[in-house]
């Protein structure tokens, strides 16, 4: 006789790792299919599903789940949309940086040097470890998992350091854009 999902979650709340592994094994592949169809990126999809299960284990005592199947699918969908929103913001930021760095107009190219100076100053203000991780992510196109393994830190720490770097750059872009508009208009 197979144990129900709800019974497994009761056992998970009691710190039963075998029950957790059973739920993981029952749902991993199905959730990966959903996540992959939304993200169109298998590695990111795996990260999202893994993150959902990590969160379940961390919050196991607090979870009140009536329909395990529905909960898991909804959690994966929400994490996918969070991932897409976060990456959309990151992509917009990188597009703005690329736009600033690839200006062709002569007058703007003079300002480009000033902007590059501000950008370099901002980059130098990023904490060293965050900068190394940010460059591994952007310049070397390494995944969060690859960076975590190489730096021997958690994926969450990698995400934190990239967020720190992006906040510095966002602040730079906001300030330099305001100064540019004020100066020229």
PDB file of C-alpha atoms in Angstrom:
ATOM      1  CA  UNK A   1       0.000   0.000   0.000  1.00  0.00           C
ATOM      2  CA  UNK A   2       1.374   3.396  -1.025  1.00  0.00           C
ATOM      3  CA  UNK A   3       1.597   6.170   1.569  1.00  0.00           C
ATOM      4  CA  UNK A   4      -0.448   9.263   0.643  1.00  0.00           C
ATOM      5  CA  UNK A   5       1.193  12.592  -0.054  1.00  0.00           C
ATOM      6  CA  UNK A   6      -0.566  14.148   2.931  1.00  0.00           C
ATOM      7  CA  UNK A   7       0.768  11.426   5.230  1.00  0.00           C
ATOM      8  CA  UNK A   8       4.251  11.977   3.811  1.00  0.00           C
ATOM      9  CA  UNK A   9       3.989  15.694   4.614  1.00  0.00           C
ATOM     10  CA  UNK A  10       2.925  14.850   8.155  1.00  0.00           C
ATOM     11  CA  UNK A  11       6.103  12.757   8.413  1.00  0.00           C
ATOM     12  CA  UNK A  12       8.187  15.544   6.862  1.00  0.00           C
ATOM     13  CA  UNK A  13       6.917  17.922   9.563  1.00  0.00           C
ATOM     14  CA  UNK A  14       8.330  15.389  12.037  1.00  0.00           C
ATOM     15  CA  UNK A  15      11.782  15.623  10.357  1.00  0.00           C
ATOM     16  CA  UNK A  16      11.449  12.351   8.474  1.00  0.00           C
ATOM     17  CA  UNK A  17      14.020  12.574   5.686  1.00  0.00           C
ATOM     18  CA  UNK A  18      12.819   9.354   4.038  1.00  0.00           C
ATOM     19  CA  UNK A  19       9.362  10.874   3.612  1.00  0.00           C
ATOM     20  CA  UNK A  20      10.952  13.988   2.126  1.00  0.00           C
ATOM     21  CA  UNK A  21      12.946  11.877  -0.346  1.00  0.00           C
ATOM     22  CA  UNK A  22       9.771  10.003  -1.301  1.00  0.00           C
ATOM     23  CA  UNK A  23       7.917  13.249  -2.105  1.00  0.00           C
ATOM     24  CA  UNK A  24      10.992  14.475  -3.965  1.00  0.00           C
ATOM     25  CA  UNK A  25      11.158  11.284  -6.021  1.00  0.00           C
ATOM     26  CA  UNK A  26       7.421  11.356  -6.754  1.00  0.00           C
ATOM     27  CA  UNK A  27       7.356  14.936  -7.988  1.00  0.00           C
ATOM     28  CA  UNK A  28      10.851  15.939  -9.161  1.00  0.00           C
ATOM     29  CA  UNK A  29      10.443  14.944 -12.807  1.00  0.00           C
ATOM     30  CA  UNK A  30       6.874  16.273 -13.137  1.00  0.00           C
ATOM     31  CA  UNK A  31       7.826  19.618 -11.605  1.00  0.00           C
ATOM     32  CA  UNK A  32      10.913  19.826 -13.812  1.00  0.00           C
ATOM     33  CA  UNK A  33       8.724  19.459 -16.907  1.00  0.00           C
ATOM     34  CA  UNK A  34       6.493  22.330 -15.738  1.00  0.00           C
ATOM     35  CA  UNK A  35       9.443  24.519 -14.804  1.00  0.00           C
ATOM     36  CA  UNK A  36      11.268  23.789 -18.079  1.00  0.00           C
ATOM     37  CA  UNK A  37       8.186  24.637 -20.120  1.00  0.00           C
ATOM     38  CA  UNK A  38       7.900  28.018 -18.400  1.00  0.00           C
ATOM     39  CA  UNK A  39      11.592  28.967 -18.300  1.00  0.00           C
ATOM     40  CA  UNK A  40      12.811  27.297 -21.509  1.00  0.00           C
ATOM     41  CA  UNK A  41      16.102  26.713 -19.701  1.00  0.00           C
ATOM     42  CA  UNK A  42      16.702  23.261 -18.236  1.00  0.00           C
ATOM     43  CA  UNK A  43      19.414  24.337 -15.794  1.00  0.00           C
ATOM     44  CA  UNK A  44      17.345  27.230 -14.445  1.00  0.00           C
ATOM     45  CA  UNK A  45      14.340  24.894 -14.266  1.00  0.00           C
ATOM     46  CA  UNK A  46      16.332  22.421 -12.189  1.00  0.00           C
ATOM     47  CA  UNK A  47      17.451  25.226  -9.889  1.00  0.00           C
ATOM     48  CA  UNK A  48      13.862  26.385  -9.397  1.00  0.00           C
ATOM     49  CA  UNK A  49      12.566  22.894  -8.561  1.00  0.00           C
ATOM     50  CA  UNK A  50      15.499  22.299  -6.231  1.00  0.00           C
ATOM     51  CA  UNK A  51      14.823  25.606  -4.522  1.00  0.00           C
ATOM     52  CA  UNK A  52      11.171  24.679  -3.970  1.00  0.00           C
ATOM     53  CA  UNK A  53      12.192  21.448  -2.253  1.00  0.00           C
ATOM     54  CA  UNK A  54      14.828  23.211  -0.161  1.00  0.00           C
ATOM     55  CA  UNK A  55      12.224  25.726   0.994  1.00  0.00           C
ATOM     56  CA  UNK A  56       9.841  22.908   1.860  1.00  0.00           C
ATOM     57  CA  UNK A  57      12.447  21.263   4.037  1.00  0.00           C
ATOM     58  CA  UNK A  58      13.411  24.521   5.721  1.00  0.00           C
ATOM     59  CA  UNK A  59       9.773  25.497   6.427  1.00  0.00           C
ATOM     60  CA  UNK A  60       8.508  21.955   6.988  1.00  0.00           C
ATOM     61  CA  UNK A  61       7.134  22.656  10.463  1.00  0.00           C
ATOM     62  CA  UNK A  62       5.186  25.720   9.322  1.00  0.00           C
ATOM     63  CA  UNK A  63       3.551  24.257   6.212  1.00  0.00           C
ATOM     64  CA  UNK A  64      -0.154  23.490   6.315  1.00  0.00           C
ATOM     65  CA  UNK A  65      -0.815  21.784   3.000  1.00  0.00           C
ATOM     66  CA  UNK A  66      -4.158  20.246   2.084  1.00  0.00           C
ATOM     67  CA  UNK A  67      -3.372  19.310  -1.516  1.00  0.00           C
ATOM     68  CA  UNK A  68       0.305  18.433  -1.924  1.00  0.00           C
ATOM     69  CA  UNK A  69       0.111  18.092  -5.701  1.00  0.00           C
ATOM     70  CA  UNK A  70      -1.498  21.529  -6.153  1.00  0.00           C
ATOM     71  CA  UNK A  71       0.862  23.132  -3.637  1.00  0.00           C
ATOM     72  CA  UNK A  72       3.995  21.838  -5.373  1.00  0.00           C
ATOM     73  CA  UNK A  73       2.864  22.863  -8.850  1.00  0.00           C
ATOM     74  CA  UNK A  74       1.842  26.305  -7.620  1.00  0.00           C
ATOM     75  CA  UNK A  75       5.125  26.770  -5.730  1.00  0.00           C
ATOM     76  CA  UNK A  76       7.145  25.863  -8.834  1.00  0.00           C
ATOM     77  CA  UNK A  77       5.111  28.201 -11.038  1.00  0.00           C
ATOM     78  CA  UNK A  78       5.549  31.086  -8.590  1.00  0.00           C
ATOM     79  CA  UNK A  79       9.322  30.493  -8.323  1.00  0.00           C
ATOM     80  CA  UNK A  80       9.529  30.397 -12.145  1.00  0.00           C
ATOM     81  CA  UNK A  81       7.754  33.737 -12.431  1.00  0.00           C
ATOM     82  CA  UNK A  82       9.988  35.222  -9.730  1.00  0.00           C
ATOM     83  CA  UNK A  83      13.017  33.947 -11.661  1.00  0.00           C
ATOM     84  CA  UNK A  84      11.734  35.454 -14.912  1.00  0.00           C
ATOM     85  CA  UNK A  85      10.947  38.786 -13.245  1.00  0.00           C
ATOM     86  CA  UNK A  86      14.372  38.936 -11.598  1.00  0.00           C
ATOM     87  CA  UNK A  87      16.171  38.069 -14.831  1.00  0.00           C
ATOM     88  CA  UNK A  88      14.085  40.550 -16.802  1.00  0.00           C
ATOM     89  CA  UNK A  89      15.229  43.293 -14.430  1.00  0.00           C
ATOM     90  CA  UNK A  90      18.838  42.099 -14.716  1.00  0.00           C
ATOM     91  CA  UNK A  91      18.570  42.015 -18.514  1.00  0.00           C
ATOM     92  CA  UNK A  92      17.121  45.538 -18.623  1.00  0.00           C
ATOM     93  CA  UNK A  93      20.023  46.735 -16.506  1.00  0.00           C
ATOM     94  CA  UNK A  94      22.584  45.049 -18.743  1.00  0.00           C
ATOM     95  CA  UNK A  95      20.841  46.470 -21.825  1.00  0.00           C
ATOM     96  CA  UNK A  96      21.080  49.954 -20.345  1.00  0.00           C
ATOM     97  CA  UNK A  97      24.757  49.466 -19.560  1.00  0.00           C
ATOM     98  CA  UNK A  98      25.396  48.163 -23.085  1.00  0.00           C
ATOM     99  CA  UNK A  99      23.530  51.115 -24.546  1.00  0.00           C
ATOM    100  CA  UNK A 100      25.664  53.540 -22.583  1.00  0.00           C
ATOM    101  CA  UNK A 101      28.856  51.732 -23.598  1.00  0.00           C
ATOM    102  CA  UNK A 102      27.989  51.476 -27.311  1.00  0.00           C
ATOM    103  CA  UNK A 103      27.044  55.046 -28.150  1.00  0.00           C
ATOM    104  CA  UNK A 104      28.159  56.139 -31.626  1.00  0.00           C
ATOM    105  CA  UNK A 105      27.440  59.841 -31.573  1.00  0.00           C
ATOM    106  CA  UNK A 106      30.577  62.024 -31.230  1.00  0.00           C
ATOM    107  CA  UNK A 107      29.119  64.264 -28.547  1.00  0.00           C
ATOM    108  CA  UNK A 108      27.907  61.293 -26.588  1.00  0.00           C
ATOM    109  CA  UNK A 109      31.236  59.520 -27.005  1.00  0.00           C
ATOM    110  CA  UNK A 110      32.867  62.319 -25.015  1.00  0.00           C
ATOM    111  CA  UNK A 111      30.358  61.638 -22.276  1.00  0.00           C
ATOM    112  CA  UNK A 112      31.033  57.933 -22.692  1.00  0.00           C
ATOM    113  CA  UNK A 113      34.482  58.367 -21.158  1.00  0.00           C
ATOM    114  CA  UNK A 114      32.934  60.132 -18.206  1.00  0.00           C
ATOM    115  CA  UNK A 115      30.265  57.434 -17.944  1.00  0.00           C
ATOM    116  CA  UNK A 116      32.905  54.730 -18.146  1.00  0.00           C
ATOM    117  CA  UNK A 117      34.787  56.486 -15.368  1.00  0.00           C
ATOM    118  CA  UNK A 118      31.642  56.512 -13.243  1.00  0.00           C
ATOM    119  CA  UNK A 119      31.031  52.870 -14.153  1.00  0.00           C
ATOM    120  CA  UNK A 120      34.599  51.919 -13.185  1.00  0.00           C
ATOM    121  CA  UNK A 121      34.277  53.849  -9.943  1.00  0.00           C
ATOM    122  CA  UNK A 122      31.010  52.075  -9.198  1.00  0.00           C
ATOM    123  CA  UNK A 123      32.517  48.702 -10.073  1.00  0.00           C
ATOM    124  CA  UNK A 124      35.435  49.430  -7.762  1.00  0.00           C
ATOM    125  CA  UNK A 125      32.960  50.206  -4.971  1.00  0.00           C
ATOM    126  CA  UNK A 126      31.458  46.711  -5.263  1.00  0.00           C
ATOM    127  CA  UNK A 127      32.842  44.463  -2.521  1.00  0.00           C
ATOM    128  CA  UNK A 128      35.651  42.290  -3.918  1.00  0.00           C
ATOM    129  CA  UNK A 129      33.960  38.926  -3.469  1.00  0.00           C
ATOM    130  CA  UNK A 130      30.695  40.206  -4.969  1.00  0.00           C
ATOM    131  CA  UNK A 131      32.581  41.611  -7.942  1.00  0.00           C
ATOM    132  CA  UNK A 132      34.424  38.341  -8.577  1.00  0.00           C
ATOM    133  CA  UNK A 133      31.146  36.430  -8.470  1.00  0.00           C
ATOM    134  CA  UNK A 134      29.362  39.001 -10.668  1.00  0.00           C
ATOM    135  CA  UNK A 135      32.093  38.777 -13.299  1.00  0.00           C
ATOM    136  CA  UNK A 136      32.023  34.981 -13.209  1.00  0.00           C
ATOM    137  CA  UNK A 137      28.289  35.187 -13.852  1.00  0.00           C
ATOM    138  CA  UNK A 138      28.350  37.843 -16.564  1.00  0.00           C
ATOM    139  CA  UNK A 139      31.794  37.653 -18.195  1.00  0.00           C
ATOM    140  CA  UNK A 140      32.339  33.897 -17.951  1.00  0.00           C
ATOM    141  CA  UNK A 141      28.614  33.005 -18.328  1.00  0.00           C
ATOM    142  CA  UNK A 142      28.839  30.601 -15.378  1.00  0.00           C
ATOM    143  CA  UNK A 143      25.649  29.378 -13.739  1.00  0.00           C
ATOM    144  CA  UNK A 144      24.969  30.056 -10.078  1.00  0.00           C
ATOM    145  CA  UNK A 145      25.637  26.397  -9.332  1.00  0.00           C
ATOM    146  CA  UNK A 146      29.010  26.457 -11.132  1.00  0.00           C
ATOM    147  CA  UNK A 147      30.030  29.592  -9.266  1.00  0.00           C
ATOM    148  CA  UNK A 148      28.911  28.096  -5.952  1.00  0.00           C
ATOM    149  CA  UNK A 149      30.985  24.991  -6.574  1.00  0.00           C
ATOM    150  CA  UNK A 150      34.031  26.936  -7.692  1.00  0.00           C
ATOM    151  CA  UNK A 151      33.854  29.424  -4.803  1.00  0.00           C
ATOM    152  CA  UNK A 152      32.774  26.729  -2.314  1.00  0.00           C
ATOM    153  CA  UNK A 153      29.741  28.703  -1.179  1.00  0.00           C
ATOM    154  CA  UNK A 154      25.993  28.125  -1.390  1.00  0.00           C
ATOM    155  CA  UNK A 155      23.894  29.114  -4.400  1.00  0.00           C
ATOM    156  CA  UNK A 156      22.036  31.531  -2.137  1.00  0.00           C
ATOM    157  CA  UNK A 157      25.346  33.239  -1.339  1.00  0.00           C
ATOM    158  CA  UNK A 158      26.045  33.536  -5.068  1.00  0.00           C
ATOM    159  CA  UNK A 159      22.617  35.114  -5.604  1.00  0.00           C
ATOM    160  CA  UNK A 160      23.269  37.498  -2.717  1.00  0.00           C
ATOM    161  CA  UNK A 161      26.606  38.655  -4.163  1.00  0.00           C
ATOM    162  CA  UNK A 162      25.128  39.170  -7.635  1.00  0.00           C
ATOM    163  CA  UNK A 163      22.283  41.164  -6.086  1.00  0.00           C
ATOM    164  CA  UNK A 164      24.812  43.335  -4.228  1.00  0.00           C
ATOM    165  CA  UNK A 165      26.660  43.993  -7.495  1.00  0.00           C
ATOM    166  CA  UNK A 166      23.490  44.821  -9.399  1.00  0.00           C
ATOM    167  CA  UNK A 167      22.342  47.222  -6.666  1.00  0.00           C
ATOM    168  CA  UNK A 168      25.621  49.104  -6.991  1.00  0.00           C
ATOM    169  CA  UNK A 169      25.262  49.276 -10.763  1.00  0.00           C
ATOM    170  CA  UNK A 170      21.584  50.279 -10.577  1.00  0.00           C
ATOM    171  CA  UNK A 171      22.498  53.090  -8.224  1.00  0.00           C
ATOM    172  CA  UNK A 172      25.205  54.186 -10.644  1.00  0.00           C
ATOM    173  CA  UNK A 173      22.848  54.185 -13.611  1.00  0.00           C
ATOM    174  CA  UNK A 174      20.155  56.070 -11.747  1.00  0.00           C
ATOM    175  CA  UNK A 175      22.572  58.728 -10.534  1.00  0.00           C
ATOM    176  CA  UNK A 176      24.446  59.095 -13.842  1.00  0.00           C
ATOM    177  CA  UNK A 177      21.206  59.248 -15.849  1.00  0.00           C
ATOM    178  CA  UNK A 178      19.857  62.028 -13.624  1.00  0.00           C
ATOM    179  CA  UNK A 179      23.147  63.932 -13.902  1.00  0.00           C
ATOM    180  CA  UNK A 180      23.212  63.431 -17.691  1.00  0.00           C
ATOM    181  CA  UNK A 181      19.654  64.724 -18.109  1.00  0.00           C
ATOM    182  CA  UNK A 182      20.291  67.654 -15.793  1.00  0.00           C
ATOM    183  CA  UNK A 183      23.551  68.568 -17.556  1.00  0.00           C
ATOM    184  CA  UNK A 184      22.315  68.359 -21.152  1.00  0.00           C
ATOM    185  CA  UNK A 185      18.668  69.398 -20.924  1.00  0.00           C
TER     186      UNK A 185
END
